[in-house]
Short mmCIF file of C-alpha atoms in Angstrom, two decimals:
data_model
loop_
_atom_site.label_atom_id
_atom_site.label_comp_id
_atom_site.label_asym_id
_atom_site.label_seq_id
_atom_site.Cartn_x
_atom_site.Cartn_y
_atom_site.Cartn_z
CA MET X 1 83.89 117.56 70.08
CA ASN X 2 87.01 117.71 68.00
CA LYS X 3 90.36 116.02 68.47
CA ASN X 4 91.97 118.93 70.33
CA ALA X 5 89.12 119.21 72.80
CA THR X 6 89.18 115.51 73.62
CA ARG X 7 92.94 115.62 74.04
CA TRP X 8 92.73 118.52 76.49
CA LYS X 9 89.89 116.81 78.31
CA ARG X 10 92.07 113.71 78.80
CA ILE X 11 94.98 115.84 79.99
CA LEU X 12 92.68 117.62 82.44
CA ALA X 13 91.45 114.25 83.77
CA VAL X 14 95.06 113.13 84.30
CA ARG X 15 95.89 116.37 86.14
CA ALA X 16 92.81 115.94 88.35
CA ILE X 17 93.90 112.40 89.23
CA GLN X 18 97.42 113.65 90.02
CA ARG X 19 95.96 116.30 92.32
CA GLN X 20 93.76 113.74 94.06
CA MET X 21 96.74 111.43 94.57
CA ALA X 22 98.77 114.31 96.02
CA GLU X 23 95.90 115.15 98.39
CA ILE X 24 95.69 111.53 99.52
CA GLN X 25 99.42 111.53 100.24
CA LEU X 26 99.02 114.82 102.13
CA ASN X 27 96.29 113.28 104.27
CA LYS X 28 98.55 110.32 105.06
CA CYS X 29 101.40 112.65 106.02
CA ALA X 30 99.11 114.79 108.18
CA ALA X 31 97.81 111.65 109.92
CA GLU X 32 101.38 110.54 110.60
CA VAL X 33 102.25 113.93 112.12
CA ALA X 34 99.09 113.83 114.24
CA ASN X 35 99.90 110.29 115.36
CA LEU X 36 103.44 111.20 116.40
CA THR X 37 102.23 114.34 118.17
CA GLU X 38 99.60 112.37 120.06
CA LEU X 39 102.21 109.77 120.99
CA GLY X 40 104.43 112.53 122.38
CA HIS X 41 101.53 113.89 124.43
CA ARG X 42 100.78 110.43 125.82
CA ILE X 43 104.43 109.90 126.77
CA GLY X 44 104.44 113.29 128.48
CA ALA X 45 101.25 112.47 130.36
CA ILE X 46 102.63 109.15 131.55
CA ARG X 47 105.83 110.85 132.65
CA SER X 48 103.90 113.50 134.55
CA ALA X 49 101.85 110.82 136.27
CA ALA X 50 104.95 108.82 137.21
CA GLN X 51 105.98 111.12 140.04
CA PRO X 52 106.37 109.72 143.54
CA VAL X 53 103.56 110.62 145.86
CA SER X 54 104.30 112.19 149.21
CA GLY X 55 104.94 109.82 152.04
CA GLY X 56 107.40 107.16 152.89
CA HIS X 57 109.10 105.24 150.08
CA ASN X 58 111.75 102.64 149.97
CA GLY X 59 114.73 102.80 147.66
CA ALA X 60 113.38 100.22 145.20
CA ALA X 61 110.20 102.23 144.61
CA LEU X 62 112.15 105.45 144.03
CA ARG X 63 114.59 103.65 141.73
CA SER X 64 111.74 102.20 139.63
CA VAL X 65 110.08 105.63 139.30
CA CYS X 66 113.39 107.21 138.29
CA GLU X 67 114.04 104.43 135.78
CA LEU X 68 110.56 104.85 134.28
CA THR X 69 110.96 108.61 133.93
CA ALA X 70 114.42 108.16 132.37
CA ARG X 71 113.02 105.70 129.82
CA LEU X 72 110.11 107.99 129.06
CA ASP X 73 112.53 110.90 128.57
CA ASN X 74 114.58 108.75 126.17
CA ALA X 75 111.42 107.80 124.28
CA GLN X 76 110.42 111.48 124.04
CA GLN X 77 113.85 112.39 122.69
CA ALA X 78 113.81 109.48 120.24
CA LEU X 79 110.43 110.69 118.97
CA ALA X 80 111.77 114.15 118.08
CA ASN X 81 113.59 113.15 114.87
CA PRO X 82 110.75 111.08 113.31
CA LYS X 83 108.30 113.86 114.16
CA ARG X 84 110.54 116.47 112.52
CA LEU X 85 110.89 114.28 109.42
CA ALA X 86 107.13 113.72 109.29
CA ILE X 87 106.50 117.47 109.51
CA GLU X 88 109.00 118.12 106.71
CA THR X 89 107.37 115.43 104.57
CA ARG X 90 103.92 116.90 105.22
CA ASP X 91 105.12 120.40 104.27
CA ARG X 92 106.73 119.05 101.10
CA GLN X 93 103.50 117.24 100.24
CA GLN X 94 101.50 120.44 100.82
CA ARG X 95 103.68 122.16 98.24
CA ALA X 96 103.11 119.23 95.86
CA VAL X 97 99.34 119.59 96.29
CA VAL X 98 99.54 123.31 95.53
CA LEU X 99 101.60 122.63 92.40
CA ALA X 100 99.17 119.91 91.29
CA LYS X 101 96.20 122.28 91.77
CA GLN X 102 97.99 124.99 89.80
CA SER X 103 98.79 122.54 87.02
CA GLU X 104 95.17 121.44 86.90
CA MET X 105 93.94 125.04 86.73
CA ILE X 106 96.42 125.87 83.97
CA VAL X 107 95.30 122.91 81.88
CA ASP X 108 91.65 123.82 82.52
CA LYS X 109 92.24 127.37 81.30
CA LEU X 110 94.17 126.14 78.27
CA ALA X 111 91.42 123.65 77.45
CA ASP X 112 88.79 126.40 77.67
CA ALA X 113 90.89 128.69 75.45
CA ILE X 114 91.50 125.95 72.87
CA THR X 115 87.82 125.03 72.85
CA ALA X 116 86.81 128.67 72.35
CA LYS X 117 89.41 129.08 69.60
CA ASP X 118 88.22 125.90 67.85
CA ALA X 119 84.62 127.07 68.07
CA LYS X 120 85.55 130.43 66.56
CA LEU X 121 87.53 128.77 63.75
CA SER X 122 84.65 126.42 63.09
CA GLU X 123 82.23 129.34 62.91
CA ASN X 124 84.60 131.19 60.56
CA ARG X 125 84.78 128.13 58.30
CA ARG X 126 81.03 127.79 58.25
CA SER X 127 80.52 131.46 57.45
CA GLY X 128 83.30 131.30 54.85
CA THR X 129 81.58 128.54 52.93
CA ALA X 130 78.18 130.22 53.00
CA ILE X 131 76.85 131.53 49.72
CA PHE X 132 76.35 135.25 49.72
CA ARG X 133 73.93 136.71 47.19
CA LYS X 134 74.08 140.21 45.95
CA GLN X 135 71.22 142.47 46.81
CA ASN X 136 69.50 144.08 43.89
CA SER X 137 70.34 147.74 44.05
CA GLY X 138 67.54 149.01 42.04
CA GLY X 139 64.17 147.81 42.47
CA ALA X 140 61.86 145.05 43.08
CA ASN X 141 62.99 141.65 44.04
CA LEU X 142 61.88 138.92 41.77
#
């Protein structure tokens, strides 16, 4: 393997590592979005369950249910901005993964082309240094 091929192989390894790092970051971002979404669903479920049941209630019980639902509504609203930011970060990271994959494919194609070109040049050099003998045009070979 010549110097060019080893160089391109190293570059390809670096691009592969960059792609893997981008995919790891994407997985972290996706987990964060899933976590925030699940948290929103749990808050919504708790709020739905915190409705007064039919029957007689005193004012303190109704006030505590109303306070709980108000706090849950505030928590749901406070969760909206971090969730939006997490989704934007995940989308940005998805684009970074695509770019890293494209970069890796480009380097792979360039490495293949350089290797093929080097092999052809090497073959041309070998055939250029070969000794060619003239064929006798007239008769028997001695």
